[in-house]
Coordinates of C-alpha atoms in Angstrom, one line a residue:
X1 CA -42.8 41.4 107.0
X2 CA -39.6 42.3 108.1
X3 CA -36.3 43.4 105.5
X4 CA -35.3 39.8 104.7
X5 CA -38.5 38.9 103.8
X6 CA -39.1 42.0 101.5
X7 CA -35.8 41.6 100.3
X8 CA -36.6 37.6 99.5
X9 CA -39.6 38.4 97.5
X10 CA -37.8 41.2 95.4
X11 CA -35.4 39.2 94.4
X12 CA -38.2 36.3 93.3
X13 CA -39.9 38.6 91.3
X14 CA -36.6 38.7 89.3
X15 CA -35.9 36.6 86.2
X16 CA -33.0 34.0 86.6
X17 CA -31.0 36.1 83.8
X18 CA -31.8 39.2 86.1
X19 CA -30.7 38.1 89.1
X20 CA -27.8 36.7 87.8
X21 CA -27.1 40.7 86.2
X22 CA -28.2 41.8 89.5
X23 CA -25.0 39.8 91.6
X24 CA -22.6 40.5 88.7
X25 CA -23.3 44.3 89.1
X26 CA -22.9 44.4 93.0
X27 CA -19.7 42.5 92.6
X28 CA -18.2 45.1 90.4
X29 CA -19.3 47.4 92.2
X30 CA -17.4 46.0 95.3
X31 CA -14.5 45.6 93.4
X32 CA -14.8 49.4 92.5
X33 CA -14.6 50.6 96.1
X34 CA -18.1 51.7 96.0
X35 CA -19.8 50.6 99.2
X36 CA -23.7 49.9 98.9
X37 CA -25.8 49.4 101.9
X38 CA -27.1 45.9 102.4
X39 CA -25.2 44.9 99.4
X40 CA -23.7 42.0 101.2
X41 CA -27.0 40.1 102.4
X42 CA -28.1 40.4 98.8
X43 CA -24.9 38.8 97.4
X44 CA -25.0 36.2 99.7
X45 CA -28.6 35.2 98.6
X46 CA -27.6 35.4 94.8
X47 CA -24.7 33.6 95.2
X48 CA -26.3 30.6 97.1
X49 CA -28.4 30.5 94.1
X50 CA -25.9 30.5 91.3
X51 CA -22.9 29.4 93.0
X52 CA -23.6 26.3 94.8
X53 CA -20.7 24.6 93.3
X54 CA -18.3 27.4 94.9
X55 CA -17.2 28.5 91.4
X56 CA -16.0 32.4 90.9
X57 CA -18.8 32.8 88.2
X58 CA -22.2 32.8 88.3
X59 CA -23.6 29.9 86.4
X60 CA -24.7 31.5 82.8
X61 CA -27.6 29.6 81.4
X62 CA -26.1 26.8 79.0
X63 CA -27.3 29.0 75.8
X64 CA -25.2 31.9 76.9
X65 CA -22.5 29.7 77.8
X66 CA -22.1 27.7 74.4
X67 CA -22.9 31.8 72.5
X68 CA -19.8 32.9 74.8
X69 CA -17.4 29.8 74.3
X70 CA -14.9 31.7 71.8
X71 CA -14.5 34.5 74.9
X72 CA -13.4 31.8 77.1
X73 CA -9.6 32.2 77.0
X74 CA -9.8 36.4 77.1
X75 CA -11.8 36.2 80.1
X76 CA -10.8 38.1 83.4
X77 CA -12.3 38.3 86.7
X78 CA -12.5 41.4 88.4
X79 CA -14.0 45.0 88.0
X80 CA -14.3 46.3 84.4
X81 CA -13.8 49.8 84.9
X82 CA -9.8 49.8 83.7
X83 CA -8.2 49.5 80.5
X84 CA -7.9 45.6 79.5
X85 CA -6.4 45.8 75.9
X86 CA -7.3 42.2 74.5
X87 CA -9.2 41.1 77.4
X88 CA -12.9 41.1 78.1
X89 CA -14.4 41.5 81.7
X90 CA -16.3 38.4 83.1
X91 CA -18.7 40.4 84.6
X92 CA -20.0 42.2 81.9
X93 CA -21.3 39.4 79.8
X94 CA -24.7 38.6 81.8
X95 CA -25.6 42.1 81.2
X96 CA -24.2 41.9 77.1
X97 CA -26.7 38.1 77.0
X98 CA -29.4 40.0 78.7
X99 CA -29.6 43.0 75.9
X100 CA -29.1 40.6 72.8
X101 CA -31.7 38.6 74.3
X102 CA -34.0 41.7 75.0
X103 CA -33.0 44.4 72.5
X104 CA -30.9 43.2 69.9
X105 CA -32.3 40.2 68.5
X106 CA -35.2 39.3 70.8
X107 CA -36.9 36.5 68.4
X108 CA -33.6 35.0 66.7
X109 CA -32.7 34.4 70.6
X110 CA -35.8 32.9 72.0
X111 CA -35.2 30.7 68.8
X112 CA -31.9 30.0 69.5
X113 CA -32.4 29.1 73.3
X114 CA -35.2 26.5 72.7
X115 CA -32.5 24.8 69.7
X116 CA -29.9 24.6 72.2
X117 CA -31.9 23.3 74.9
X118 CA -33.3 20.7 72.5
X119 CA -29.9 19.6 71.2
X120 CA -28.4 19.6 74.6
X121 CA -31.8 17.3 75.7
X122 CA -30.8 15.0 72.7
X123 CA -27.4 15.0 74.1
X124 CA -26.3 16.0 70.1
X125 CA -22.8 18.0 71.1
X126 CA -22.0 18.8 67.5
X127 CA -25.3 20.2 66.8
X128 CA -25.1 22.2 69.8
X129 CA -21.9 23.9 68.4
X130 CA -23.2 24.4 65.1
X131 CA -26.4 25.8 66.6
X132 CA -24.1 28.2 68.4
X133 CA -22.2 29.3 65.4
X134 CA -24.8 30.0 63.6
X135 CA -26.5 32.3 66.2
X136 CA -23.0 34.2 66.2
X137 CA -22.5 34.9 62.9
X138 CA -26.3 36.3 63.0
X139 CA -25.3 38.3 65.9
X140 CA -22.0 39.8 63.9
X141 CA -24.1 40.9 60.6
X142 CA -26.7 43.0 63.2
X143 CA -23.8 44.4 65.3
X144 CA -22.1 45.3 62.2
X145 CA -25.4 47.2 61.0
X146 CA -26.0 48.9 64.5
X147 CA -22.0 49.9 65.2
X148 CA -22.1 51.2 61.6
X149 CA -23.1 54.7 62.3
X150 CA -22.5 56.7 65.7
X151 CA -26.4 57.8 66.2
X152 CA -27.2 54.1 66.2
X153 CA -24.0 52.8 68.5
X154 CA -25.1 55.5 70.7
X155 CA -28.8 54.4 71.1
X156 CA -27.3 50.6 71.5
X157 CA -25.4 52.0 74.2
X158 CA -28.3 53.5 76.0
X159 CA -30.0 50.6 75.7
X160 CA -27.1 48.3 77.3
X161 CA -26.8 50.4 80.2
X162 CA -30.4 49.4 81.1
X163 CA -28.5 46.5 82.1
X164 CA -25.5 47.7 83.6
X165 CA -23.6 51.0 85.0
X166 CA -20.4 49.8 83.4
X167 CA -18.8 52.0 81.5
X168 CA -16.5 50.0 79.7
X169 CA -19.3 47.1 79.3
X170 CA -20.0 48.5 75.5
X171 CA -16.1 48.1 74.4
X172 CA -16.4 44.5 75.5
X173 CA -19.5 44.6 73.3
X174 CA -16.9 45.6 70.3
X175 CA -14.3 43.7 71.3
X176 CA -16.7 40.3 71.3
X177 CA -17.6 41.6 67.7
X178 CA -13.8 41.3 66.8
X179 CA -13.4 37.9 68.7
X180 CA -16.3 36.2 66.8
X181 CA -15.5 37.6 63.5
X182 CA -12.1 35.8 63.8
X183 CA -13.9 32.5 64.0
X184 CA -11.6 29.7 64.6
X185 CA -8.7 31.6 63.8
X186 CA -8.1 32.4 67.5
X187 CA -8.1 29.2 68.6
X188 CA -5.6 27.6 65.7
X189 CA -3.2 30.4 66.6
X190 CA -3.6 28.8 70.2
X191 CA -2.7 25.9 69.7
X192 CA 0.4 26.3 68.0
X193 CA 1.5 28.4 70.8
X194 CA 3.6 26.4 73.4
X195 CA 2.0 25.1 76.5
X196 CA 4.3 27.5 78.7
X197 CA 7.2 29.8 78.0
X198 CA 8.9 29.5 80.8
X199 CA 12.2 32.0 79.1
X200 CA 11.1 34.6 76.8
X201 CA 14.4 34.7 75.2
X202 CA 15.8 35.7 71.5
X203 CA 14.7 32.9 69.9
X204 CA 11.3 32.2 71.3
X205 CA 10.5 36.1 70.9
X206 CA 11.3 35.6 67.2
X207 CA 9.4 32.4 66.7
X208 CA 6.2 33.6 68.3
X209 CA 6.8 37.4 66.4
X210 CA 6.6 35.1 62.7
X211 CA 3.4 33.4 64.0
X212 CA 2.3 36.8 64.9
X213 CA 3.2 38.4 61.8
X214 CA 1.2 36.0 60.0
X215 CA -2.0 36.1 62.3
X216 CA -1.9 40.2 61.9
X217 CA -2.0 39.8 58.3
X218 CA -5.1 37.9 58.1
X219 CA -7.0 39.1 61.2
X220 CA -5.5 42.7 62.3
X221 CA -8.5 43.7 64.6
X222 CA -8.0 40.6 66.4
X223 CA -4.5 41.1 67.3
X224 CA -4.5 42.2 70.9
X225 CA -6.2 39.0 71.7
X226 CA -3.7 36.8 69.7
X227 CA -1.4 38.8 72.4
X228 CA -3.5 38.2 75.2
X229 CA -2.9 34.3 74.1
X230 CA 0.6 35.0 74.0
X231 CA 0.5 36.8 77.9
X232 CA -0.9 33.7 79.2
X233 CA 2.1 31.5 78.5
X234 CA 4.5 33.8 80.1
X235 CA 5.9 33.5 83.7
X236 CA 5.2 37.2 84.1
X237 CA 3.1 39.5 82.3
X238 CA 6.0 42.0 81.7
X239 CA 7.9 39.5 79.5
X240 CA 5.4 40.5 76.7
X241 CA 7.0 44.0 76.2
X242 CA 10.1 42.3 74.6
X243 CA 7.8 41.4 71.8
X244 CA 8.2 45.4 71.0
X245 CA 11.6 46.2 72.4
X246 CA 13.0 43.5 70.5
X247 CA 11.7 44.8 67.1
X248 CA 12.7 48.1 68.2
X249 CA 15.6 50.2 66.2
X250 CA 16.9 51.2 70.0
X251 CA 15.5 50.7 73.0
X252 CA 14.2 54.5 73.3
X253 CA 10.5 55.0 73.7
X254 CA 10.0 56.7 70.4
X255 CA 11.5 53.7 68.7
X256 CA 9.7 50.9 70.9
X257 CA 6.1 52.9 70.3
X258 CA 6.9 52.7 66.1
X259 CA 7.2 48.8 66.2
X260 CA 4.0 46.7 65.3
X261 CA 3.5 45.5 68.8
X262 CA 3.9 48.5 70.6
X263 CA 0.3 47.8 71.7
X264 CA 2.3 45.1 74.4
X265 CA 3.1 47.8 76.5
X266 CA -0.5 49.0 77.4
X267 CA -1.4 45.7 77.8
X268 CA 1.4 45.4 80.6
X269 CA 0.2 48.7 82.1
X270 CA -3.3 47.2 82.1
X271 CA -2.0 44.0 84.1
X272 CA 0.0 46.7 86.2
X273 CA -3.5 48.1 87.1
X274 CA -4.8 44.8 87.7
X275 CA -2.3 44.2 90.3
X276 CA -3.1 47.4 92.1
X277 CA -6.5 46.6 92.1
X278 CA -5.9 43.4 93.6
X279 CA -3.6 44.8 96.7
X280 CA -6.2 47.1 97.4
X281 CA -8.9 44.1 97.7
X282 CA -5.9 42.3 99.9
X283 CA -5.0 44.9 102.6
X284 CA -8.9 45.8 102.4
X285 CA -9.0 41.9 104.3
X286 CA -5.7 41.8 105.9
X287 CA -4.3 39.7 103.5
X288 CA -0.6 40.6 103.9
X289 CA 1.3 37.9 102.6
X290 CA -1.1 38.1 99.1
X291 CA -0.1 42.0 99.3
X292 CA 3.6 41.3 99.9
X293 CA 3.6 38.8 96.9
X294 CA 1.5 41.3 94.6
X295 CA 3.7 44.3 95.5
X296 CA 6.7 42.4 94.3
X297 CA 5.4 42.1 91.6
X298 CA 4.6 45.4 90.9
X299 CA 7.9 46.6 91.7
X300 CA 9.3 43.8 88.8
X301 CA 7.2 45.2 86.4
X302 CA 8.0 48.8 87.1
X303 CA 11.8 47.8 87.2
X304 CA 11.4 45.9 83.7
X305 CA 9.5 48.9 82.2
X306 CA 11.9 51.2 82.8
X307 CA 15.3 49.3 82.6
X308 CA 14.1 48.3 78.9
X309 CA 12.4 51.3 77.4
X310 CA 15.1 54.2 77.6
X311 CA 12.9 57.6 78.3
X312 CA 9.6 55.8 79.0
X313 CA 9.2 58.6 82.2
X314 CA 8.6 61.4 79.3
X315 CA 6.3 59.4 77.5
X316 CA 2.3 58.8 77.9
X317 CA 3.6 55.4 78.9
X318 CA 5.4 56.9 81.7
X319 CA 3.1 58.8 82.8
X320 CA 0.4 56.1 83.2
X321 CA 3.1 54.1 85.0
X322 CA 3.6 56.7 87.4
X323 CA 0.4 57.9 88.0
X324 CA -0.3 53.6 88.8
X325 CA 2.8 53.6 90.8
X326 CA 1.5 57.1 92.9
X327 CA -1.7 55.1 93.4
X328 CA -0.1 51.7 94.6
X329 CA 2.7 53.8 97.0
X330 CA -0.6 55.7 98.9
X331 CA -2.1 52.0 99.4
X332 CA 1.2 51.1 101.1
X333 CA 1.7 54.1 103.2
X334 CA -1.4 54.2 104.3
X335 CA -1.1 50.5 105.2
X336 CA 2.1 51.1 107.0
X337 CA 1.2 54.1 108.8
X338 CA -1.3 52.0 110.9
X339 CA 1.5 50.6 112.9
X340 CA 4.1 52.7 115.4
X341 CA 7.3 53.8 113.7
X342 CA 9.1 51.2 115.4
X343 CA 7.5 48.8 114.2
X344 CA 8.6 47.2 111.1
X345 CA 6.0 46.6 108.4
X346 CA 6.7 43.9 105.8
X347 CA 5.4 45.9 102.6
X348 CA 8.0 48.5 103.9
X349 CA 11.1 46.1 103.3
X350 CA 13.5 46.9 100.5
X351 CA 13.5 43.3 99.7
X352 CA 10.5 43.5 98.2
X353 CA 12.2 45.6 95.2
X354 CA 14.9 42.9 94.7
X355 CA 16.6 45.3 91.9
X356 CA 17.9 47.3 94.5
X357 CA 20.4 44.5 95.9
X358 CA 23.9 44.4 94.5
X359 CA 22.7 41.4 92.1
X360 CA 20.2 43.6 90.7
X361 CA 22.1 46.8 90.3
X362 CA 24.9 44.4 88.2
X363 CA 21.7 42.9 86.3
X364 CA 20.9 46.8 85.4
X365 CA 24.4 47.5 84.7
X366 CA 24.8 44.5 82.4
X367 CA 21.6 45.2 80.6
X368 CA 22.7 48.5 79.9
X369 CA 26.0 47.7 78.9
X370 CA 24.6 45.2 76.2
X371 CA 22.0 47.7 75.3
X372 CA 24.6 50.2 74.3
X373 CA 26.9 47.7 72.3
X374 CA 23.4 46.9 70.8
X375 CA 22.2 50.2 69.7
X376 CA 25.4 51.6 68.8
X377 CA 25.6 48.8 66.6
X378 CA 22.1 49.4 64.7
X379 CA 23.2 53.1 64.5
X380 CA 26.4 52.3 62.5
X381 CA 24.4 49.7 60.0
X382 CA 21.9 52.6 59.6
X383 CA 25.2 55.0 58.6
X384 CA 26.6 52.4 56.3
X385 CA 23.2 51.9 55.1
X386 CA 22.7 55.9 54.1
X387 CA 25.7 56.2 52.5

């Protein structure tokens, strides 16, 4: 028996859920930059089974799809190893589902799966949704007890680790708990948002802030997920920062950090990290034009953060920003160095930094002048109030 036959025999011994979990795990490792010998062959075989429709995600069984449906707008593809405030990695759903079915609620999970399959076969969508909702409530209650103490939470973490080596899978369980606990509040908030926010100007910021204030009052734990829904509507992710800078007394990092929506800054940095990972993948596969566009977005985000938050360099945000930009610079440098010094590289073009142009510099001066006027007016009003 050759290696391919032994591989096929091994894979067939696994349950469909375990094979799907294995595929997610191998893809996670690849996205993290970890090369596994033989991984390509295994992934090809598993994709042939789970992704015959050409989709980007493994086909979960119907019961799990209905259970995870409330998370759909918050899911992201890619490696779940870095921070993703307000978002959940799609790759962790399969191991979480297996953990629920085998360890957390095995008997109830079997009953749920049978009930869902029966209702799907009977073409009864209302009962399907009702059954999923009931099981979600049961899971929430069990999770509340499971995560109530450090000891039981650590035990649960160990059980989940049997299905994935991802360091953030347990964090995604907590995120799932927050989303499911919010019930239909998130879908209702989502429905009230504009379909697209082409220009996130003062009027739009005020309107969205009012909606967020009301949501936060009722569901404070679910605020990051509401912010994620807002981010989906924006033209560029860095615009999310305006929710914090608009509410701040000034543009200083300390004042921005004191606002109720300061968490949008790390959320923007999370998305910058996404682009770093995407840039690494693009360069690995010689997709230079994709890398160019990603790099332009990265530079725009860096510029926006620095121009809109004064003194960010000395803050924790600034430290993380610099670390990300250093890592990105190393990727670009390694790519450019592959070519002779007398040969220009598209990733080394100054045009990618649009703010270095004359128009960009004029915009910078205009923004800084406006900020100075606004900060002065705010300080004057504060002085009058004190006297």
